[in-house]
Coordinates of C-alpha atoms in Angstrom, one line a residue:
M285 CA 0.1 0.4 -0.1
T286 CA 1.0 3.3 -1.2
S287 CA -0.1 7.0 0.6
G288 CA -0.4 9.8 -1.4
L289 CA 3.0 12.2 -2.5
I290 CA 3.2 15.6 -2.5
N291 CA 5.7 17.4 -5.4
N292 CA 7.5 19.3 -2.5
S293 CA 11.3 19.9 -3.7
S294 CA 12.0 20.8 -0.3
S295 CA 10.2 17.8 1.9
F296 CA 12.0 14.9 2.5
T297 CA 10.4 11.8 1.2
I298 CA 10.9 8.3 3.1
L299 CA 10.1 4.6 1.7
L300 CA 8.6 2.8 4.9
V301 CA 9.1 -1.7 3.8
D302 CA 7.7 -3.8 6.2
D303 CA 5.3 -6.7 5.4
R304 CA 2.6 -5.9 8.3
D305 CA 0.3 -2.8 7.7
E306 CA 0.5 -2.0 11.3
N307 CA 4.0 -1.4 12.0
L308 CA 4.2 1.0 8.8
L309 CA 1.3 3.1 10.1
V310 CA 2.9 3.5 13.8
L311 CA 6.5 3.9 12.1
E312 CA 4.2 7.0 9.9
E313 CA 3.1 8.4 13.1
L314 CA 6.4 8.5 14.9
L315 CA 8.7 10.1 11.9
D316 CA 5.3 12.6 10.8
N317 CA 6.6 16.1 11.9
G318 CA 5.1 18.0 9.5
N319 CA 6.8 18.7 6.5
R320 CA 8.3 14.6 5.5
Q321 CA 6.2 12.7 2.4
F322 CA 5.7 8.5 3.5
I323 CA 5.8 6.2 0.5
K324 CA 4.8 2.9 2.2
A325 CA 5.4 -0.8 1.2
T326 CA 4.1 -3.9 2.4
S327 CA 6.8 -6.4 0.1
G328 CA 10.7 -5.7 -1.4
N329 CA 9.2 -5.7 -4.9
E330 CA 6.8 -3.7 -4.0
A331 CA 9.9 -1.7 -2.5
L332 CA 12.0 -1.5 -5.3
K333 CA 9.4 -0.4 -7.6
H334 CA 8.6 2.5 -5.7
A335 CA 12.5 3.3 -5.1
L336 CA 13.2 3.0 -8.7
K337 CA 10.3 6.0 -10.0
N338 CA 10.8 8.1 -7.6
D339 CA 14.2 9.9 -7.4
Q340 CA 13.0 11.8 -4.2
I341 CA 13.5 9.4 -1.6
G342 CA 16.3 10.2 0.7
L343 CA 16.1 7.5 3.4
I344 CA 14.4 3.5 3.2
M345 CA 13.2 2.3 6.5
L346 CA 13.7 -1.2 5.9
D347 CA 12.3 -4.5 7.5
V348 CA 14.7 -7.4 7.8
Q349 CA 12.2 -11.0 7.9
M350 CA 9.6 -10.5 5.3
P351 CA 8.4 -13.5 3.3
E352 CA 9.5 -13.9 -0.5
M353 CA 12.4 -11.4 -0.6
D354 CA 13.8 -10.3 2.7
G355 CA 15.5 -6.8 3.3
F356 CA 19.1 -7.8 2.8
E357 CA 17.9 -9.0 -0.7
V358 CA 16.0 -5.9 -1.2
A359 CA 19.2 -3.6 -0.3
K360 CA 21.9 -5.7 -3.1
F361 CA 18.8 -4.9 -5.5
L362 CA 19.0 -0.6 -4.6
K363 CA 22.8 -0.4 -4.3
A364 CA 23.4 -2.1 -7.0
S365 CA 21.2 0.5 -9.2
P366 CA 22.9 3.8 -10.0
R367 CA 19.5 5.3 -9.6
T368 CA 19.0 4.3 -5.9
R369 CA 22.2 3.3 -4.9
D370 CA 23.1 6.8 -2.7
I371 CA 20.0 6.3 -1.0
S372 CA 20.5 5.6 3.1
I373 CA 18.9 2.3 4.0
I374 CA 18.2 1.7 8.1
F375 CA 17.4 -1.8 9.0
V376 CA 14.5 -2.5 11.1
T377 CA 14.9 -5.8 12.7
A378 CA 14.8 -7.8 16.1
I379 CA 17.9 -9.5 14.7
N380 CA 20.4 -7.7 14.7
K381 CA 21.7 -8.1 17.8
E382 CA 23.5 -11.5 16.3
E383 CA 26.2 -10.4 14.5
Q384 CA 26.8 -12.6 11.8
Y385 CA 23.2 -10.3 10.2
V386 CA 24.5 -7.5 11.9
L387 CA 27.4 -8.0 9.3
K388 CA 25.8 -9.4 6.4
G389 CA 23.5 -5.8 6.2
F390 CA 26.4 -4.0 5.9
E391 CA 28.0 -5.9 3.2
E392 CA 24.3 -5.3 1.6
G393 CA 24.7 -1.4 1.8
A394 CA 23.0 -0.7 5.8
V395 CA 24.0 2.3 6.8
D396 CA 22.5 1.7 9.9
Y397 CA 20.5 -0.4 12.3
L398 CA 17.5 0.1 14.7
S399 CA 15.8 -2.5 16.9
K400 CA 12.5 -3.2 17.0
P401 CA 10.8 -2.7 19.7
L402 CA 11.7 0.7 18.4
D403 CA 13.3 2.8 21.1
S404 CA 10.8 6.4 20.1
N405 CA 13.3 8.7 20.8
V406 CA 16.4 7.4 19.0
T407 CA 14.7 6.1 16.0
K408 CA 13.6 10.2 16.1
A409 CA 17.5 11.3 16.5
K410 CA 18.8 8.8 13.8
V411 CA 16.0 10.2 11.1
N412 CA 17.2 13.9 12.1
V413 CA 20.5 13.2 11.2
F414 CA 19.8 11.0 8.2
E415 CA 17.3 14.2 7.1
Q416 CA 20.0 16.7 7.7
L417 CA 22.4 14.5 5.2
W418 CA 20.1 13.8 2.6
R419 CA 19.4 17.9 3.0
S420 CA 23.3 19.1 2.6
Q421 CA 23.5 16.6 -0.1
Q422 CA 20.7 17.8 -2.0
A423 CA 22.7 21.4 -1.3
L424 CA 25.7 20.2 -2.6
K425 CA 24.2 18.6 -5.7
K426 CA 22.8 22.1 -6.1
S427 CA 26.0 24.0 -5.8
A428 CA 27.6 21.5 -8.7
S429 CA 24.5 22.1 -10.9
D430 CA 25.0 26.1 -10.4
L431 CA 29.1 25.7 -11.1
A432 CA 28.6 23.5 -14.1
T433 CA 25.8 26.8 -15.5
I434 CA 28.4 29.2 -14.5
N435 CA 31.1 27.6 -16.5
K436 CA 29.4 27.4 -19.4
Q437 CA 28.3 31.1 -19.0
L438 CA 32.1 32.3 -18.7
E439 CA 32.5 30.4 -22.3
K440 CA 29.3 31.8 -23.7
F441 CA 30.9 35.2 -22.4
V442 CA 34.4 34.7 -23.4
Y443 CA 33.2 34.5 -27.0
M444 CA 30.8 37.4 -26.8
V445 CA 33.9 39.8 -25.5
A446 CA 36.6 38.6 -28.8
H447 CA 33.6 38.5 -31.2
D448 CA 32.6 42.6 -29.6
L449 CA 36.0 43.6 -29.3
K450 CA 37.5 42.1 -32.6
S451 CA 34.2 44.0 -34.6
P452 CA 35.9 47.3 -33.8
L453 CA 39.5 46.3 -33.9
T454 CA 39.4 45.4 -37.3
G455 CA 37.2 48.8 -38.5
L456 CA 40.1 50.6 -36.9
L457 CA 43.2 49.1 -38.6
T458 CA 41.1 49.2 -41.7
L459 CA 40.8 53.5 -41.5
L460 CA 44.1 53.3 -40.4
H461 CA 45.2 51.0 -43.5
L462 CA 43.4 54.0 -45.7
V463 CA 45.0 56.8 -43.8
E464 CA 48.0 55.2 -45.2
S465 CA 47.5 53.9 -48.1
T466 CA 45.5 57.0 -49.5
N467 CA 49.4 58.7 -48.1
E468 CA 51.2 56.8 -50.3
S469 CA 48.9 57.8 -52.9
R470 CA 48.5 61.2 -53.2
P471 CA 49.7 63.8 -50.2
M472 CA 46.4 63.9 -47.9
Q473 CA 45.0 67.4 -46.8
Q474 CA 45.1 68.6 -43.3
D475 CA 41.8 68.9 -42.5
E476 CA 40.9 65.1 -43.9
L477 CA 43.9 64.4 -41.8
A478 CA 42.2 65.5 -38.9
S479 CA 39.0 64.1 -39.5
Y480 CA 40.6 60.7 -39.5
L481 CA 42.5 60.9 -36.9
G482 CA 39.0 61.6 -35.6
Y483 CA 37.7 58.9 -35.4
L484 CA 40.6 57.2 -34.7
K485 CA 40.7 59.1 -31.5
E486 CA 37.0 58.0 -31.2
A487 CA 37.0 54.3 -32.0
G488 CA 40.0 54.2 -29.3
Y489 CA 38.3 55.8 -26.6
H490 CA 34.9 54.2 -27.2
Q491 CA 37.0 50.3 -27.3
S492 CA 38.7 51.9 -23.9
T493 CA 35.3 52.5 -22.8
M494 CA 34.1 48.9 -23.8
I495 CA 37.0 47.0 -22.0
S496 CA 36.1 48.8 -18.9
S497 CA 32.7 48.0 -18.8
I498 CA 33.3 44.4 -20.0
L499 CA 36.1 43.9 -17.3
E500 CA 33.6 45.5 -14.5
Y501 CA 30.7 43.0 -16.1
S502 CA 32.9 40.0 -15.7
R503 CA 33.7 40.5 -11.9
Q504 CA 29.6 40.5 -11.2
S505 CA 27.1 37.5 -11.3
I506 CA 24.2 38.0 -12.8
D507 CA 22.2 39.2 -9.8
Q508 CA 24.3 41.8 -9.3
Q509 CA 25.3 43.3 -12.7
A510 CA 23.6 47.1 -12.5
L511 CA 20.7 48.3 -14.3
E512 CA 20.8 51.7 -15.7
Q513 CA 18.9 53.9 -17.8
V514 CA 20.0 53.2 -21.4
D515 CA 19.3 55.7 -24.3
V516 CA 19.0 53.0 -27.3
A517 CA 18.9 55.8 -30.1
Q518 CA 22.4 57.2 -28.3
L519 CA 23.7 53.8 -27.7
L520 CA 23.0 52.8 -31.2
S521 CA 24.7 55.8 -32.6
Q522 CA 27.7 54.1 -30.6
T523 CA 27.5 50.8 -32.2
T524 CA 27.3 51.4 -35.7
K525 CA 30.1 54.1 -35.7
L526 CA 32.1 51.3 -33.9
L527 CA 31.7 48.9 -36.7
F528 CA 32.8 51.0 -39.3
P529 CA 30.1 50.2 -41.9
P530 CA 31.3 50.6 -46.0
K531 CA 29.8 53.7 -47.6
H532 CA 27.6 51.4 -49.3
V533 CA 26.0 50.1 -46.5
Q534 CA 23.4 52.5 -45.0
I535 CA 21.6 52.5 -41.6
H536 CA 18.8 53.8 -40.6
I537 CA 17.6 53.9 -37.1
A538 CA 13.8 54.5 -36.9
E539 CA 12.8 57.9 -34.4
P540 CA 12.3 58.1 -32.0
M541 CA 13.8 55.1 -29.6
P542 CA 12.9 54.1 -26.5
V543 CA 14.6 54.5 -23.3
L544 CA 15.0 51.5 -21.1
Y545 CA 16.4 51.1 -17.2
T546 CA 18.3 47.7 -18.2
K547 CA 21.6 46.0 -18.4
K548 CA 23.1 48.4 -21.4
I549 CA 26.3 46.2 -21.9
K550 CA 23.5 43.2 -22.8
L551 CA 21.6 45.2 -25.1
Q552 CA 25.0 46.1 -26.8
Q553 CA 26.1 43.1 -27.3
V554 CA 23.1 41.9 -28.9
F555 CA 22.8 44.7 -31.2
Q556 CA 26.9 44.7 -32.3
N557 CA 26.6 41.8 -33.3
L558 CA 23.3 41.9 -35.5
L559 CA 24.3 44.8 -37.0
S560 CA 28.2 43.5 -37.5
N561 CA 26.6 40.0 -39.0
A562 CA 24.1 42.4 -41.2
I563 CA 27.1 44.3 -42.6
K564 CA 29.5 41.6 -43.0
Y565 CA 27.2 39.3 -44.9
N566 CA 25.2 42.1 -46.9
D567 CA 26.1 41.3 -50.7
K568 CA 23.6 44.3 -52.4
A569 CA 25.9 47.4 -54.5
Q570 CA 23.8 49.3 -52.0
G571 CA 22.9 47.5 -48.6
Q572 CA 20.3 48.7 -46.3
I573 CA 20.0 48.3 -42.6
E574 CA 17.0 49.4 -41.0
I575 CA 16.4 49.3 -37.0
G576 CA 12.9 49.5 -35.3
Y577 CA 11.3 48.5 -32.5
I578 CA 7.5 47.6 -31.7
D579 CA 6.3 48.4 -28.2
K580 CA 4.7 45.4 -26.7
E581 CA 3.3 46.4 -22.4
N582 CA 6.1 44.7 -20.8
F583 CA 8.1 44.4 -23.6
I584 CA 10.3 46.0 -26.9
E585 CA 9.9 44.0 -29.5
F586 CA 13.3 45.5 -31.5
Y587 CA 13.7 44.6 -35.3
V588 CA 16.9 44.8 -37.5
R589 CA 16.0 44.4 -41.6
D590 CA 18.6 44.3 -44.0
N591 CA 18.1 43.7 -47.9
G592 CA 20.9 41.1 -47.6
P593 CA 21.5 37.2 -49.1
G594 CA 18.7 35.4 -47.1
M595 CA 18.8 32.6 -45.8
T596 CA 17.2 29.1 -47.1
I597 CA 15.0 26.5 -44.4
E598 CA 18.6 24.4 -44.0
Q599 CA 20.4 27.3 -42.8
Q600 CA 17.9 28.5 -40.7
A601 CA 17.6 25.1 -39.3
K602 CA 21.4 25.4 -38.2
L603 CA 20.8 28.7 -37.3
F604 CA 21.0 27.6 -33.3
A605 CA 23.1 24.6 -33.1
L606 CA 26.3 25.9 -31.5
F607 CA 29.5 24.6 -33.7
R608 CA 27.3 23.8 -36.8
P609 CA 28.2 26.2 -40.2
V610 CA 25.8 28.3 -41.4
G611 CA 25.9 29.6 -44.5
H612 CA 25.6 32.8 -45.2
S613 CA 25.9 32.9 -49.1
Q614 CA 27.9 30.4 -51.1
H615 CA 31.1 32.3 -50.2
E616 CA 30.4 32.9 -46.1
S617 CA 30.0 30.8 -43.3
S618 CA 29.7 31.6 -39.6
T619 CA 29.9 28.8 -36.8
G620 CA 26.6 29.6 -35.1
V621 CA 27.1 30.5 -31.9
G622 CA 26.8 34.1 -32.0
L623 CA 23.3 33.9 -32.3
N624 CA 22.7 31.0 -30.2
T625 CA 24.9 33.1 -27.7
L626 CA 22.5 36.0 -28.7
K627 CA 19.5 34.4 -28.3
M628 CA 20.1 32.5 -24.8
L629 CA 21.2 36.9 -23.8
V630 CA 17.4 37.6 -25.0
E631 CA 16.1 34.9 -23.3
E632 CA 17.8 35.9 -20.1
Q633 CA 16.2 39.0 -20.2
G634 CA 12.4 37.2 -20.1
G635 CA 11.9 37.7 -24.0
S636 CA 13.0 35.3 -26.9
L637 CA 14.5 36.1 -30.8
R638 CA 13.1 35.0 -33.9
V639 CA 14.5 35.3 -37.8
N640 CA 12.1 35.9 -40.4
T641 CA 13.8 35.3 -44.3
S642 CA 14.2 33.3 -47.1
P643 CA 17.1 33.5 -49.9
G644 CA 17.3 36.7 -51.5
E645 CA 15.0 38.7 -49.6
G646 CA 16.8 39.7 -46.5
C647 CA 16.7 38.9 -43.2
T648 CA 14.5 40.1 -40.1
V649 CA 15.5 39.4 -36.5
L650 CA 13.3 40.0 -33.9
F651 CA 13.8 40.1 -30.1
G652 CA 11.9 40.8 -27.3
W653 CA 13.7 43.0 -24.3
R654 CA 11.8 44.1 -20.8
K655 CA 11.0 47.5 -20.4

């Protein structure tokens, strides 16, 4: 027989195993403290079924003397299975004082013994200890899971930093090369040189600010990352300048743009990567990129639309697959890591990212951002 279960991760679940119903009822009444869940089984086979199906069981109170399959056999099966081998077992028996049974119980995986008739104080004390042990194990598992998540975030962060710093650096080097080649082919006018130097200085300062922001961001957990008032129009103006779009690519920013209270560096990362891709893969003589938004109550849905080559259905299917080639044209390809990471950044803000595209018809990337 079984009692009803409540799916509560904070509750300590105990599997009680005894072939006599009255013993199960007495044991449950003794151990119930209002925050424990109980599963009751009257045979070894029934106990095994429950243990294999329920991964919330933290302790098994197992009677030794049962017909068909005794407690030693049940313990042996439990310890042999990867799903149940870490569950603590307390043997409840009237024969534990005989040394051979004590040794056999420990060989089969028993953690402790309780002698019948049960001493209520000793029984409660032992179960309290095992509950604390179980809670400590759960906390340790959560810490391990959190650490794995942090490591994944760090891996994504390193990729984003490399990508975000490389784009403006490429533009800066291109501009330096232009200044150099112009000087070699013809003397550069003073005002023209001053203009180029102004661009270079602005790009250098902007990249220095970006590095400082990224370093500050890297020192903080997700919960600590500061929210600030962000003028999206100003952010986009700075970002487009930093990418040094070629003259044949025109970027139009809709007016007015919203002002958000958000994590600036994350929004900047999303826009910078989308714009960088739109510029890089545009194959038209006159490239057009449009940035706009739709107000949706608690969210702003931004879009970045271009008139580039677009993508086939097969290419779209690979968009969010890490480390799989995503051909934007016959000559260009990308790892797909960038868009996958952007998708996770957007989802972290509670929004979603989607792509509308078809071959030869350009591409529109839309993403929601919490106000």
